mmCIF file of C-alpha atoms in Angstrom:
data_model
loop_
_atom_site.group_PDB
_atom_site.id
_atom_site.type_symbol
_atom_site.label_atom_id
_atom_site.label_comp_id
_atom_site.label_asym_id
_atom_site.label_seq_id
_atom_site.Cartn_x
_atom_site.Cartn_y
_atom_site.Cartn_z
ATOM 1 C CA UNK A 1 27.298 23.771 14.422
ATOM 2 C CA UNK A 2 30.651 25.533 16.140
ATOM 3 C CA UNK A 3 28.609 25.953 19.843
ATOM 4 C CA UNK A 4 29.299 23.055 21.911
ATOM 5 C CA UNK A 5 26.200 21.355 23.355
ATOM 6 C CA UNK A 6 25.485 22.303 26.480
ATOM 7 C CA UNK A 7 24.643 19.479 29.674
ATOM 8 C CA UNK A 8 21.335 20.772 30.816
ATOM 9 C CA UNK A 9 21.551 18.798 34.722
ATOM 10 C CA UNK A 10 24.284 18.839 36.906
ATOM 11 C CA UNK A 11 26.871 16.117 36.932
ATOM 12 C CA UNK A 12 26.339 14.809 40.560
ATOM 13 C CA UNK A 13 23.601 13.210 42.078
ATOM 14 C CA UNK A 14 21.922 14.959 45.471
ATOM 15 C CA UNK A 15 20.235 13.678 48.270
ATOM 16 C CA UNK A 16 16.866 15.454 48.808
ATOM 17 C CA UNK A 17 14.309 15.961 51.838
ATOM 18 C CA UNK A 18 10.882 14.768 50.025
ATOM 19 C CA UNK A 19 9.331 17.324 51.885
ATOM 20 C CA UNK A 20 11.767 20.111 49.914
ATOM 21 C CA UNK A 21 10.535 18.944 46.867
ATOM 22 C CA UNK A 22 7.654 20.091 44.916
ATOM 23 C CA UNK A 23 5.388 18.511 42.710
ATOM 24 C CA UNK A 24 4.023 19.897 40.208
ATOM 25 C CA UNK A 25 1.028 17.967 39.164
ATOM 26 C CA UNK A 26 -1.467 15.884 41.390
ATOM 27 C CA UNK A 27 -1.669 12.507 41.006
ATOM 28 C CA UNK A 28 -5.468 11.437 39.901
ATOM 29 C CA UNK A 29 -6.838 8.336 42.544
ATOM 30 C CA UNK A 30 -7.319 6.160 39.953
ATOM 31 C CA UNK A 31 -3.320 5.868 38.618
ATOM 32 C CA UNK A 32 -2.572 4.873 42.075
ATOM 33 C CA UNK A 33 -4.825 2.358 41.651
ATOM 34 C CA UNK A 34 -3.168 1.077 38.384
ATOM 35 C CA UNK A 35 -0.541 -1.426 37.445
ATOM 36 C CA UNK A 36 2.138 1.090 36.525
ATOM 37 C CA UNK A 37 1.660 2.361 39.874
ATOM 38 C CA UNK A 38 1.910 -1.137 41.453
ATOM 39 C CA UNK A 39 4.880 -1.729 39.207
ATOM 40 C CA UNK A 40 6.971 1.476 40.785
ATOM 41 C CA UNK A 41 5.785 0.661 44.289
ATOM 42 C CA UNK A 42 6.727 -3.080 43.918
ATOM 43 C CA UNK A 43 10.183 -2.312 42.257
ATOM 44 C CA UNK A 44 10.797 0.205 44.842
ATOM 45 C CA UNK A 45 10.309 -2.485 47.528
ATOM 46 C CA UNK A 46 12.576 -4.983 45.934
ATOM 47 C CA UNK A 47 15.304 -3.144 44.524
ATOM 48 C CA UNK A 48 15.319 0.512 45.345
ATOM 49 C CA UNK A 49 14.640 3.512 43.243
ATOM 50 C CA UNK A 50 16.508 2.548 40.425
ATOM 51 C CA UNK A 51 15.730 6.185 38.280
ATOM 52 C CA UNK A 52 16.784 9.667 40.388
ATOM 53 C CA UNK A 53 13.873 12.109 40.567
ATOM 54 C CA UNK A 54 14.620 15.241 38.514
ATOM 55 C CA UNK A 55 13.987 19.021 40.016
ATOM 56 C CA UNK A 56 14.649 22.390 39.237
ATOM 57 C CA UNK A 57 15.736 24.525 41.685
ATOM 58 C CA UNK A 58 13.905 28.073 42.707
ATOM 59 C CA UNK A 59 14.949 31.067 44.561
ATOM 60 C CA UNK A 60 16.346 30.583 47.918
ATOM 61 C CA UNK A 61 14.293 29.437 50.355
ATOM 62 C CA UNK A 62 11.989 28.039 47.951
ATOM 63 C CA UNK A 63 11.161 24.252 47.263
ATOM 64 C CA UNK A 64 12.852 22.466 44.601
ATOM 65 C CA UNK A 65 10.291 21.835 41.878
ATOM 66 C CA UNK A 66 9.447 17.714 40.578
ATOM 67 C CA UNK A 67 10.192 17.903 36.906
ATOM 68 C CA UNK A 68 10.026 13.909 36.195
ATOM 69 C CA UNK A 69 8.808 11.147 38.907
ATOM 70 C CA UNK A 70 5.854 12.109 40.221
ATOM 71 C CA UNK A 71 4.706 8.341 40.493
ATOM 72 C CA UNK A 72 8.268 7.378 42.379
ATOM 73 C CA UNK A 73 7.909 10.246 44.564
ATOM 74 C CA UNK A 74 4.225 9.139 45.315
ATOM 75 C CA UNK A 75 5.573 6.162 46.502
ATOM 76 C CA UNK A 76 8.598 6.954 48.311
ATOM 77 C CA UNK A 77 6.432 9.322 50.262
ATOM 78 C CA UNK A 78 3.707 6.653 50.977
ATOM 79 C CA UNK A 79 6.586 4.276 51.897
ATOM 80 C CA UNK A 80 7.681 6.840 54.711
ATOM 81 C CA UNK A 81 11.006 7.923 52.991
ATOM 82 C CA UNK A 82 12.513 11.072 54.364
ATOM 83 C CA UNK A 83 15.157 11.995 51.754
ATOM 84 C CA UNK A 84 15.825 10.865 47.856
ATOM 85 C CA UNK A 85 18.276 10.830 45.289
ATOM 86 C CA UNK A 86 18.024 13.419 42.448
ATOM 87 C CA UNK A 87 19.413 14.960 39.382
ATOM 88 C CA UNK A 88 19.137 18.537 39.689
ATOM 89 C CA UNK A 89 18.305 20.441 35.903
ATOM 90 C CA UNK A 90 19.303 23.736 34.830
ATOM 91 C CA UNK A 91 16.045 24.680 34.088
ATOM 92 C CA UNK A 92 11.915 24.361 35.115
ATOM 93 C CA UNK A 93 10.868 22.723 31.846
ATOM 94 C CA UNK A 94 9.968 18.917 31.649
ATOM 95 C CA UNK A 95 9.630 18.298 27.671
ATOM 96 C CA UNK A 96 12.525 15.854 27.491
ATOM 97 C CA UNK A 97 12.170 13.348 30.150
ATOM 98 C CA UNK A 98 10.152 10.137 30.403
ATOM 99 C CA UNK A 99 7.181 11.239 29.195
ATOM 100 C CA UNK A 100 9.022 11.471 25.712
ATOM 101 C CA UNK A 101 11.393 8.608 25.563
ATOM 102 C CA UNK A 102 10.989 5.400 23.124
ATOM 103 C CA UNK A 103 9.662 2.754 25.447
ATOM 104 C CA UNK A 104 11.587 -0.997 25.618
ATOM 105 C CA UNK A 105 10.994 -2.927 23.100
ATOM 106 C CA UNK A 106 9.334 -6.062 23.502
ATOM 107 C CA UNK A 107 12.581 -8.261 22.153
ATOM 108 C CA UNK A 108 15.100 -6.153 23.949
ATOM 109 C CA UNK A 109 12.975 -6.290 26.952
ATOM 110 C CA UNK A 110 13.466 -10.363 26.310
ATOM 111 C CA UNK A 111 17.056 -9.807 26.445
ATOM 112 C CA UNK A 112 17.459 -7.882 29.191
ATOM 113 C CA UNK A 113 15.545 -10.304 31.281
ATOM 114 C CA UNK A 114 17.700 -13.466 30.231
ATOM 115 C CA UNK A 115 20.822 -10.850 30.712
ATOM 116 C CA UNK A 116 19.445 -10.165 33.950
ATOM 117 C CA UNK A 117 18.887 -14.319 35.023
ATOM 118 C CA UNK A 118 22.387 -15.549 33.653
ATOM 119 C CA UNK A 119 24.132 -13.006 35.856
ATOM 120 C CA UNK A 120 23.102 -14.268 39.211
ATOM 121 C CA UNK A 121 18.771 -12.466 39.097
ATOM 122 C CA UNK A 122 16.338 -15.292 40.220
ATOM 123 C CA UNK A 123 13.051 -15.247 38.001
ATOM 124 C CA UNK A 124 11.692 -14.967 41.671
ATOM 125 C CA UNK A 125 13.285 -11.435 42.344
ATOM 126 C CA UNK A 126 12.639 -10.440 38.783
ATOM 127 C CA UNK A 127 9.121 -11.227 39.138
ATOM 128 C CA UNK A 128 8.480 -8.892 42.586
ATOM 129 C CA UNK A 129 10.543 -5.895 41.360
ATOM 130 C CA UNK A 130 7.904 -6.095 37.959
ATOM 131 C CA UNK A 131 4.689 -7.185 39.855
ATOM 132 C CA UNK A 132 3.743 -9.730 38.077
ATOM 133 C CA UNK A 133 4.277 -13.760 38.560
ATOM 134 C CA UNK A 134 6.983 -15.952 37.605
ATOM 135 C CA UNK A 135 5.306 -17.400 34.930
ATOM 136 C CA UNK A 136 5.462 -14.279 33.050
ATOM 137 C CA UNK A 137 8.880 -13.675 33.363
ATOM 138 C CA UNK A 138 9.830 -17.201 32.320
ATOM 139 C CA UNK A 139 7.238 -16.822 29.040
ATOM 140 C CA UNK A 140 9.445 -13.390 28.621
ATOM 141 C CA UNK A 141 12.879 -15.416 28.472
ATOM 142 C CA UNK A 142 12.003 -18.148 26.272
ATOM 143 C CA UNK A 143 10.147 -15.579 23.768
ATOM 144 C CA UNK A 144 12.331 -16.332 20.678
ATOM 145 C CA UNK A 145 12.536 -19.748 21.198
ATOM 146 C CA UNK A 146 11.550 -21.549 17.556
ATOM 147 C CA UNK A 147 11.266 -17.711 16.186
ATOM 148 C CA UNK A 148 13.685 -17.347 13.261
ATOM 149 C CA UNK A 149 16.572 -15.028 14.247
ATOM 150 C CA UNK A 150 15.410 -13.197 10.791
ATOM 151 C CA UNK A 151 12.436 -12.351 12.285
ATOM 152 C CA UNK A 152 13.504 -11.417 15.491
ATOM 153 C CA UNK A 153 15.941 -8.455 13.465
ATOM 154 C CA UNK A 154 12.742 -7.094 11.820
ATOM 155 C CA UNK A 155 10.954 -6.721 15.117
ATOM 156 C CA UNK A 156 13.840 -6.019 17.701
ATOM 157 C CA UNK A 157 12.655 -2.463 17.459
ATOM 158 C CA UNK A 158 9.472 -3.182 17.853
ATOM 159 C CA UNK A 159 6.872 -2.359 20.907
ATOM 160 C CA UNK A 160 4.395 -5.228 21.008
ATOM 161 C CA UNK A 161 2.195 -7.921 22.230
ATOM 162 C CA UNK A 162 4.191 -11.134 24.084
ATOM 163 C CA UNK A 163 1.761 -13.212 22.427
ATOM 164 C CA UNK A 164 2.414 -12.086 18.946
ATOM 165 C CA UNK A 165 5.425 -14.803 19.302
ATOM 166 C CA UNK A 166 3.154 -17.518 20.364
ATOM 167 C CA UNK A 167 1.400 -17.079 17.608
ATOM 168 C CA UNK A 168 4.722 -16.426 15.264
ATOM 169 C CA UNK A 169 6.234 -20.065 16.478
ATOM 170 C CA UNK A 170 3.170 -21.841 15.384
ATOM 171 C CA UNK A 171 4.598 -21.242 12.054
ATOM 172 C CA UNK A 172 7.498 -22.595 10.066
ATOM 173 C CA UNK A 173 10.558 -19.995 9.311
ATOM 174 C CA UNK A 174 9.852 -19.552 5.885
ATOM 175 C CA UNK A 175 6.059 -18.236 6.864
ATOM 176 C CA UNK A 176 6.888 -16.384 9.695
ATOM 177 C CA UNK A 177 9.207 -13.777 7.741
ATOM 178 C CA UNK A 178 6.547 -13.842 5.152
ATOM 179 C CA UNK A 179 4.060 -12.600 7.849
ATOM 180 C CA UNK A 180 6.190 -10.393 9.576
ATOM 181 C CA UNK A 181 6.895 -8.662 6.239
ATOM 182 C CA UNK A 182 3.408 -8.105 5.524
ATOM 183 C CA UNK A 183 3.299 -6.688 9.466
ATOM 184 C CA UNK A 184 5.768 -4.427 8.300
ATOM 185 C CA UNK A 185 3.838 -3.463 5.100
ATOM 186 C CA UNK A 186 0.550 -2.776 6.951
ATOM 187 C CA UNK A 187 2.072 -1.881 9.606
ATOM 188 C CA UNK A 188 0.107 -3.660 12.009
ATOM 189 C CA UNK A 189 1.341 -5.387 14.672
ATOM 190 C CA UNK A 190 -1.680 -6.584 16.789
ATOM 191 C CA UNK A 191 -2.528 -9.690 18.024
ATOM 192 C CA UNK A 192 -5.312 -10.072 16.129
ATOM 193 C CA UNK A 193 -3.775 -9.311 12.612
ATOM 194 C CA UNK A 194 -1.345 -11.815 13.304
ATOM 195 C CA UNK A 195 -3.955 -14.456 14.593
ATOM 196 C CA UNK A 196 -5.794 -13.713 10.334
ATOM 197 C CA UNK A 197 -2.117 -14.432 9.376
ATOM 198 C CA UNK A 198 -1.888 -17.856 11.250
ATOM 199 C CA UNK A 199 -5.678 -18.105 9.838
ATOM 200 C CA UNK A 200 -4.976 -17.727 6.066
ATOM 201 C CA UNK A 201 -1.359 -20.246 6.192
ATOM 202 C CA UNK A 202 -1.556 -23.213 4.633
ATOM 203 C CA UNK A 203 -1.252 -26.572 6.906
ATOM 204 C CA UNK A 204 2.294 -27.142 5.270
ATOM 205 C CA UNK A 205 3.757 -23.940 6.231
ATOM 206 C CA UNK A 206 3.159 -24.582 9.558
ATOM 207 C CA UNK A 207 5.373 -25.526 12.737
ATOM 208 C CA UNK A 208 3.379 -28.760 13.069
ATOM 209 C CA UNK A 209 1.386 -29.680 9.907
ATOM 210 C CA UNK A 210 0.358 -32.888 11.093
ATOM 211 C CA UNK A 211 -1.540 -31.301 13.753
ATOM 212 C CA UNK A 212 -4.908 -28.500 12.967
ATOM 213 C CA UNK A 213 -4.727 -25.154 13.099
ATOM 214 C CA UNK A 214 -7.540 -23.346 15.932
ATOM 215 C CA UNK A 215 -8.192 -20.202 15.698
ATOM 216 C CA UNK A 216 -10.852 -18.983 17.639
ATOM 217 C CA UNK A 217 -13.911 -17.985 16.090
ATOM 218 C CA UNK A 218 -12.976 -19.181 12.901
ATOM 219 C CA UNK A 219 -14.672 -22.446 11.164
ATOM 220 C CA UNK A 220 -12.203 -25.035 9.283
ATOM 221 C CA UNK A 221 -14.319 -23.657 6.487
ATOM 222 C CA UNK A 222 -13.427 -19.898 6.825
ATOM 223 C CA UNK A 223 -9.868 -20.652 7.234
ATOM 224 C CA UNK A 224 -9.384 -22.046 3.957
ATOM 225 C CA UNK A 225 -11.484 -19.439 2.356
ATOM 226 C CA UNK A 226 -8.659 -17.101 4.555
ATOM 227 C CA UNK A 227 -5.925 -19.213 3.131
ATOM 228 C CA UNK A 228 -7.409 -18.475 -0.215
ATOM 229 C CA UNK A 229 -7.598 -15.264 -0.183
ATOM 230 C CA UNK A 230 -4.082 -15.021 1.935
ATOM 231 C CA UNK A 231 -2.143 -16.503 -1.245
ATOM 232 C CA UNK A 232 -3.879 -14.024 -3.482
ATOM 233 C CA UNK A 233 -2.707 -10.878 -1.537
ATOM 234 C CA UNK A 234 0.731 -12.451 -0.973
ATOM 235 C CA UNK A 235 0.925 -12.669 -4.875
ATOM 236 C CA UNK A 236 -0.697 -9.253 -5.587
ATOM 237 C CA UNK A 237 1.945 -7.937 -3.040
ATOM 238 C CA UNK A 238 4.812 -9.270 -4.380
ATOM 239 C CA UNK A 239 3.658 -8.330 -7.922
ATOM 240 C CA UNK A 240 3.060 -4.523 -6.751
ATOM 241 C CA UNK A 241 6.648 -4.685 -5.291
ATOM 242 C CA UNK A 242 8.505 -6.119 -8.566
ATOM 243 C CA UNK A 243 7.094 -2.997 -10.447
ATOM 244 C CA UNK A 244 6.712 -0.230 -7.755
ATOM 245 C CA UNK A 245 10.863 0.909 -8.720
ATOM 246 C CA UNK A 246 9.574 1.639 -12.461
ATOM 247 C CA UNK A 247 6.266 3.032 -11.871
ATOM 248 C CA UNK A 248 7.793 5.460 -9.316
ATOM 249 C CA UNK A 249 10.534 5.918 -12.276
ATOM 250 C CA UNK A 250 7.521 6.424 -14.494
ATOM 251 C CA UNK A 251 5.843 8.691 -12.837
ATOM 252 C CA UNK A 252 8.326 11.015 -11.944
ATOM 253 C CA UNK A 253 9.767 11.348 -15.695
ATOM 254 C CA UNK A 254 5.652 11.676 -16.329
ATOM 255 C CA UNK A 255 5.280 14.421 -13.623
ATOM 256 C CA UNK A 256 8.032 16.664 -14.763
ATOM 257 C CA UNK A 257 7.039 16.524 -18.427
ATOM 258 C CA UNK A 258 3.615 17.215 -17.552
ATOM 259 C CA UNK A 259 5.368 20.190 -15.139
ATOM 260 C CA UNK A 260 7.205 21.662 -18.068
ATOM 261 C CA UNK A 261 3.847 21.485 -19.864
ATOM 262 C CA UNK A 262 1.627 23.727 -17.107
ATOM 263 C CA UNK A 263 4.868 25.943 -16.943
ATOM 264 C CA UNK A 264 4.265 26.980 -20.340
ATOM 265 C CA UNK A 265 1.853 30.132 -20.564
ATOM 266 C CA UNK A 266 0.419 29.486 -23.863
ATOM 267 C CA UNK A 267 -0.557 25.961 -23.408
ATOM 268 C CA UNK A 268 -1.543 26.267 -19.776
ATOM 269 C CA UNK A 269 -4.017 29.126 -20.546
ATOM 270 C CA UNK A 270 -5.640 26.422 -23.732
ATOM 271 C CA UNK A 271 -5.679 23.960 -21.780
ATOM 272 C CA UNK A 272 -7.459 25.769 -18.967
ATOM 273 C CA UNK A 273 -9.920 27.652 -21.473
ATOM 274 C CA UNK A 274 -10.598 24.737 -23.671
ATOM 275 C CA UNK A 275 -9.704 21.444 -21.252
ATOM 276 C CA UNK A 276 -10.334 22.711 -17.612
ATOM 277 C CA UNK A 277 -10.680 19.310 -16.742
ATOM 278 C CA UNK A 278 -7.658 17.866 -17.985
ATOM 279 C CA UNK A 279 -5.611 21.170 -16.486
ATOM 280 C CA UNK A 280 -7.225 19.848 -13.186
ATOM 281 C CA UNK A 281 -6.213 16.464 -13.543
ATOM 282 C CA UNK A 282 -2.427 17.174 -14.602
ATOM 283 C CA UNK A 283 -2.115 19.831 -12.003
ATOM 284 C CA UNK A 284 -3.246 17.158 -9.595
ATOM 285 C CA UNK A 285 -0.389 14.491 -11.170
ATOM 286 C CA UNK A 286 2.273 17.034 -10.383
ATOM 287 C CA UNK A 287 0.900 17.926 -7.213
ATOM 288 C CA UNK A 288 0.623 14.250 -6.094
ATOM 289 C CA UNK A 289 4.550 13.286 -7.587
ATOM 290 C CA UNK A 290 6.197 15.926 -5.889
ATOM 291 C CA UNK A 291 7.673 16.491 -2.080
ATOM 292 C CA UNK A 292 7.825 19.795 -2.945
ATOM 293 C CA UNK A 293 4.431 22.385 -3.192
ATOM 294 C CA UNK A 294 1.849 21.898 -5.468
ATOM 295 C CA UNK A 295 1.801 23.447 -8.985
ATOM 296 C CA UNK A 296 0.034 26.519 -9.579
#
């Protein structure tokens, strides 16, 4: 690309009446109602608006239109704010603000916290400006304590459940990347698919052998059938893996063989007037190997 790219907002924030500003959505009863709403109220309260709202601006004479933050202008306007800070855009369309940005992950949100704390932030202050109690803020810090810092690479990316970790640091290293991997695989990173995890490990693999495993719902009986069954996919898994280079080797020498095959007149026209089904199944083969569109 020669073009440079263009800045589609101004470079310098303005000060806005609210009343100049238009929104362009109304706000349904029961968001304000909600905790994200509580959230942006409570931050608001404690430490300002910390985002500019972001308008486009119409002919003269006309009200700016609300692009992005119609649940900060809500509150700014419920607060009894006269005037705002805002980034002004260059044109009426909303596409690429919040709604379309990758949300904090859970371990960077982790980091940002303890950032936050060892430069001066009390857990207190914290705690207000996210609505929700200490506690939770003080669970957030100490989230990769006994998590092993392999573990915490894998998932630093990763948008999920706080408790996930609980469960993660019931388990020794060696168990937790083998459970995170298989996360990975399945791609599946609930609470409860982790809890089966913690269900099928063995007593030895875990943070504190000496001590029972609970898992709730689950009889001492079903967990070692779990544990069973956990060792066998584990093995299966890492059996699949071992092999999967060659048989994707395989099957692509396979594929184009059986492509230079159908590609020939004479034996695709036998093959379908003799062997329809087999013409179905190779055409399938090559459809199935390749990125590209299907034979025939």
């Amino acid at each position: 690309m020669t073009d440079d790219v263009r800045i589609a907002f101004a470079n310098k924030i303005l000060e806005l009446r609210l009343s100049d500003i238009l929104p362009l959505r109304q706000i349904p009863p029961q968001i304000l109602t909600s905790r994200k709403y509580a959230r942006i109220v409570s931050s608001i309260n404690t430490v300002g608006l910390a985002e500019p709202l972001v308008v486009a601006k119409q002919k003269r004479g006309q009200p700016y239109l609300l692009l992005d933050g119609h649940l900060r202008h809500h509150a700014l306007l419920a607060r009894g704010d006269e005037t705002v800070r805002c980034i002004l855009a260059d044109d009426d369309e909303a596409f690429t603000y919040n709604k379309r940005i990758n949300r904090l992950a859970t371990v960077q949100e982790h980091y940002m916290i303890d950032r936050a704390i060892k430069r001066g932030a009390s857990e207190e202050v914290i705690a207000k400006a996210f609505a929700v109690d200490v506690n939770v803020v003080r669970r957030r810090q100490n989230l990769l304590n006994g998590i092993s810092p392999e573990v915490v690479e894998i998932l630093k990316d990763r948008p999920m459940n706080t408790l996930t970790f609980e469960v993660l640091r019931k388990m020794k290293a060696p168990r937790q990347i083998e459970v995170v991997e298989l996360m990975v695989s399945a791609n599946n990173f609930s609470l409860s698919y982790v809890k089966a995890l913690l269900a099928g490990t063995k007593q030895e693999d875990l943070a504190k052998p000496d001590r029972k495993k609970r898992v709730g719902g689950l009889s001492p009986e079903q967990m070692a059938k779990m544990e069973r069954e956990m060792e066998n996919l584990t093995r299966d898994m890492k059996a699949v893996e071992d092999a999967f280079g060659d048989d994707v080797l395989s099957l692509v020498v396979a594929s184009g063989y059986v492509g230079r095959l159908l590609g020939n007149e004479h034996i695709s026209a036998y093959l379908e007037r003799r062997h329809p089904e087999i013409s179905g199944q190779f055409r399938t083969i090559v459809s199935a190997a390749s990125l590209e569109q299907p034979v025939g």
